[in-house]
Backbone as JSON, one array per atom type, in Angstrom:
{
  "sequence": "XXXXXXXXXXXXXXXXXXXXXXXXXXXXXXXXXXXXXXXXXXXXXXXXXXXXXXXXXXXXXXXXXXXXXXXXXXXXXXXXXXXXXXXXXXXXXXXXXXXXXXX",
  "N": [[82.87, 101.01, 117.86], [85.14, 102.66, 116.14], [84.67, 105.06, 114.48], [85.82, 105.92, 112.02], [86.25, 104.49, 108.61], [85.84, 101.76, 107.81], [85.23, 99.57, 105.94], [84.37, 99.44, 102.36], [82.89, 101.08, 99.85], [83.41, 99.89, 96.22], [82.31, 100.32, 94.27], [79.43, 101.81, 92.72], [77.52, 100.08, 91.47], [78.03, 97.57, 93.29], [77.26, 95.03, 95.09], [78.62, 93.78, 97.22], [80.93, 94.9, 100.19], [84.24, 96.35, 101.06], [86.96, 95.2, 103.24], [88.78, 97.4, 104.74], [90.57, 96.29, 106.63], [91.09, 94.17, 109.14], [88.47, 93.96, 110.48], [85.12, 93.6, 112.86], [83.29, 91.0, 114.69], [80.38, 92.95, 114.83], [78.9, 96.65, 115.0], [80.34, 98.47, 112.33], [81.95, 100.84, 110.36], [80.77, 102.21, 107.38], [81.87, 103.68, 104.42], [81.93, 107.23, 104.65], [79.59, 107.97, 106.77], [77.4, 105.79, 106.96], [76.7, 102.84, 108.69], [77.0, 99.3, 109.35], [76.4, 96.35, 110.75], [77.97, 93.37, 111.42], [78.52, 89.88, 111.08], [80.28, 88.78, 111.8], [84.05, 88.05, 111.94], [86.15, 89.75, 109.71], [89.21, 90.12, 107.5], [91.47, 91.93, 106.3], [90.76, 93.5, 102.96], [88.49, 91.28, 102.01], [85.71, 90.46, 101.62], [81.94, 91.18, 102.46], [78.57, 91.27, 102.5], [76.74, 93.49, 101.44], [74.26, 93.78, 101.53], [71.12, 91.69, 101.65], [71.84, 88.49, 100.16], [71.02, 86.53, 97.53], [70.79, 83.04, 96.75], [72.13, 81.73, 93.91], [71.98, 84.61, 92.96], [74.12, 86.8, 90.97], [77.47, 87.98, 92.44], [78.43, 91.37, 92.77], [81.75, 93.12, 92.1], [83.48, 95.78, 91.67], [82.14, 96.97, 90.17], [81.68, 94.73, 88.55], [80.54, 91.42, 87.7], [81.64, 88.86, 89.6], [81.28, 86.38, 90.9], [78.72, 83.74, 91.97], [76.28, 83.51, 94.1], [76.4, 80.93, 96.41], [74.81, 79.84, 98.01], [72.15, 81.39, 100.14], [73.05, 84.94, 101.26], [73.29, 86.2, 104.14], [72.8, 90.14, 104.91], [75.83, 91.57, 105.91], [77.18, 89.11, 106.52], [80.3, 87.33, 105.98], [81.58, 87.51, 102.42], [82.63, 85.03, 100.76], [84.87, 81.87, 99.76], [83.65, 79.74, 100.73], [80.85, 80.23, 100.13], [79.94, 81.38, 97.37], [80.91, 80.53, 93.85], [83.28, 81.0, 91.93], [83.18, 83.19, 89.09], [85.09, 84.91, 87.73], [85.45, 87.44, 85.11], [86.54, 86.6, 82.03], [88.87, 87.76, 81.29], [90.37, 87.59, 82.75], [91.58, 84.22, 82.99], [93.6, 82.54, 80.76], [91.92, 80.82, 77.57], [90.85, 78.71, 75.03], [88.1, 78.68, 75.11], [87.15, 80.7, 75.94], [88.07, 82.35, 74.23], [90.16, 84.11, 73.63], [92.77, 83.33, 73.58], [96.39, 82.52, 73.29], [97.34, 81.65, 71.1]],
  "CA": [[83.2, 101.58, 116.56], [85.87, 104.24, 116.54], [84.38, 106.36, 113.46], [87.11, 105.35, 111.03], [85.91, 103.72, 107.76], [86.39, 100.32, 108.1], [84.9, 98.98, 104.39], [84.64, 100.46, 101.48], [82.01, 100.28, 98.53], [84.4, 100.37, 95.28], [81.54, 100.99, 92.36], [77.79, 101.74, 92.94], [76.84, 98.82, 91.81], [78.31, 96.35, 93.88], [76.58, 94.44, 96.61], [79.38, 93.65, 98.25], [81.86, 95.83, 100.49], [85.46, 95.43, 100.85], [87.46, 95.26, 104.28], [90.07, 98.27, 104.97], [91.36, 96.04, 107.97], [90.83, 93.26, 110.14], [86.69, 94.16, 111.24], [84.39, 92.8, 112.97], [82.01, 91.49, 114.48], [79.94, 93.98, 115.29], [78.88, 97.69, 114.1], [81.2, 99.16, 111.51], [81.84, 102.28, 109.65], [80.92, 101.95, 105.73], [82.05, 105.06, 104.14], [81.75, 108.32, 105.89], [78.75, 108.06, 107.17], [77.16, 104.56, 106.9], [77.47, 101.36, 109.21], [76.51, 97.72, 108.86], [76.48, 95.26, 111.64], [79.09, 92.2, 110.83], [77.64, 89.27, 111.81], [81.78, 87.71, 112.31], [85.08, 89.04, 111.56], [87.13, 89.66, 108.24], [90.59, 90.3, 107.69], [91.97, 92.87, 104.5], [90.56, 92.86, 101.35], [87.27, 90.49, 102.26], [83.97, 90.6, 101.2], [80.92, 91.29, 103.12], [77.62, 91.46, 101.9], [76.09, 94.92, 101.85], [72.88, 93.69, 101.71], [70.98, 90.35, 101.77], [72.01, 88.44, 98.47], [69.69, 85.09, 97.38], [71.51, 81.77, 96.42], [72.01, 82.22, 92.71], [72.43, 85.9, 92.69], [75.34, 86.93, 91.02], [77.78, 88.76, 92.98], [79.2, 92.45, 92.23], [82.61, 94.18, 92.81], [84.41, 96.72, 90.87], [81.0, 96.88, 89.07], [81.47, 93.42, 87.31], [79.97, 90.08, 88.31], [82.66, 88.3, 90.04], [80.53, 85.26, 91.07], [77.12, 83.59, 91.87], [76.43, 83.11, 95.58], [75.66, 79.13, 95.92], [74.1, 79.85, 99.63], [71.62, 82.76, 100.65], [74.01, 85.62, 102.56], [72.91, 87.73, 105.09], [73.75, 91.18, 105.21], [77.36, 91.58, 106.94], [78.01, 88.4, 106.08], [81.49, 87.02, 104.91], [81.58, 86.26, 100.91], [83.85, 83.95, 99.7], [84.74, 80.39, 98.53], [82.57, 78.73, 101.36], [78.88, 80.75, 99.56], [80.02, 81.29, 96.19], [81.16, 80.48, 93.04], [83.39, 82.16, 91.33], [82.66, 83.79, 87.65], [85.39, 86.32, 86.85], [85.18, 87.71, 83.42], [87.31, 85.94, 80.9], [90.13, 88.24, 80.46], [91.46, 86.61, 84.26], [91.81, 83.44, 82.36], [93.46, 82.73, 78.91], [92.03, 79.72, 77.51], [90.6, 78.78, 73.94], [86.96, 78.56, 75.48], [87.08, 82.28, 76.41], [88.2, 82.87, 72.87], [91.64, 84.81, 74.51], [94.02, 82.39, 73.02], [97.19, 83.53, 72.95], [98.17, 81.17, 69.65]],
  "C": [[83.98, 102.86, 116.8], [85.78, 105.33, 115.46], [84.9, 106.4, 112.33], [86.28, 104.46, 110.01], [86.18, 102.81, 108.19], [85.56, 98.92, 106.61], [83.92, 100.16, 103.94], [83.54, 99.59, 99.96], [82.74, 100.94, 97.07], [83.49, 100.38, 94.36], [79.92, 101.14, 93.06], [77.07, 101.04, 92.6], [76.94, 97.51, 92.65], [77.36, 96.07, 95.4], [77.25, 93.8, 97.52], [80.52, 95.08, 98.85], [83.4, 95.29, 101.02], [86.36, 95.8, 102.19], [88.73, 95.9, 103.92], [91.0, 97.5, 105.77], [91.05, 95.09, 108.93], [89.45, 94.17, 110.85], [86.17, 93.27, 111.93], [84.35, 91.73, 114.33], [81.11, 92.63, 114.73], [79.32, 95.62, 114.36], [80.01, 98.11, 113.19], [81.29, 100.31, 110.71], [81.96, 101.51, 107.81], [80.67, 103.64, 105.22], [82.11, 105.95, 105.13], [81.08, 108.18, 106.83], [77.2, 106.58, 107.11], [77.39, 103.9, 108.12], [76.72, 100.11, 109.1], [76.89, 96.82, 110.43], [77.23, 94.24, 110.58], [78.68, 91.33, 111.59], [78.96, 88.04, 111.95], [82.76, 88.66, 111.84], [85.5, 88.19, 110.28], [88.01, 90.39, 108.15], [90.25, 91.33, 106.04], [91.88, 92.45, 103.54], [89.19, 91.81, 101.07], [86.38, 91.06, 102.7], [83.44, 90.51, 101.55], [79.75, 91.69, 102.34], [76.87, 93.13, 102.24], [74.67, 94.72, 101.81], [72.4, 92.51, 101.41], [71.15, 89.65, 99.93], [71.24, 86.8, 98.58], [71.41, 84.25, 96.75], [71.02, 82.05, 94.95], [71.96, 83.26, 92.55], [73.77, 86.1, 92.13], [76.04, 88.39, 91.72], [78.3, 89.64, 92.22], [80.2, 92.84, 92.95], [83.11, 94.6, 91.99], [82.91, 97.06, 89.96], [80.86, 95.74, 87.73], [81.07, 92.21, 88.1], [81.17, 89.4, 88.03], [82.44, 86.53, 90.28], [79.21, 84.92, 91.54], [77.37, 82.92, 93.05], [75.48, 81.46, 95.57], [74.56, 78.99, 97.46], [73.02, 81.42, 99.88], [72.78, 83.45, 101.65], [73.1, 86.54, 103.07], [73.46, 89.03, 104.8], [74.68, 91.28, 106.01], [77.62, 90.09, 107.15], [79.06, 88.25, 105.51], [81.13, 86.5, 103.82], [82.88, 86.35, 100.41], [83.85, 82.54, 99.63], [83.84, 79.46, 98.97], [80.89, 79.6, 100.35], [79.25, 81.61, 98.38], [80.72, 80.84, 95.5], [82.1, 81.33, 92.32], [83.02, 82.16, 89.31], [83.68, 84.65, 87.48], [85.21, 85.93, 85.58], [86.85, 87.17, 83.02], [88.6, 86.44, 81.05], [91.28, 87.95, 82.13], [92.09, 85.36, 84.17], [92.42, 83.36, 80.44], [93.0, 81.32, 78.65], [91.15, 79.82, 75.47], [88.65, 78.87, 74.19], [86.34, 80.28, 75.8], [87.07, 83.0, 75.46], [89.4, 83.65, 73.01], [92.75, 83.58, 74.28], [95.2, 82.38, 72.96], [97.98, 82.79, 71.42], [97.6, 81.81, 68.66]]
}
């Protein structure tokens, strides 16, 4: 670990953290003063679990539930399309089901 952030928690609620940079595996810097073991590597912009999340949990980032993990994750686990679901909120989609219509 060379001391250097290396993911980043973007709202205080989220239970996931978000990759500055190709990480991993191994210890890592979260925030200043933080680190997390990575239990594989992830490239920029990908999701790691900051802490153990249950199958059916829904996931957080930005402080909004993004999706619902379909697998138990470990902490410093990778999340994405293989162990969840996604859920964004509506206004990522326009459709008549959403009620965002644009007719």
């Amino acid at each position: 670990m060379d001391g250097h952030t290396t993911l980043l928690r973007l709202h205080a609620d989220d239970n996931v953290l978000v990759a500055l940079g190709p990480v991993g595996p191994g210890e890592v810097r979260v925030g200043d003063t933080a680190t997390l073991m990575l239990r594989g590597a992830v490239t920029l912009g990908h999701k790691v679990a900051a802490r153990a999340i249950a199958s059916g949990e829904t996931i957080v980032k930005y402080g909004m539930p993004i999706g619902v993990a379909t697998a138990d994750i470990a902490q410093g686990d990778h999340v994405h399309v293989h162990n969840i679901a996604s859920r964004y909120t509506a206004t990522h989609y326009r459709s008549d089901d959403a009620g965002l219509s644009d007719e």
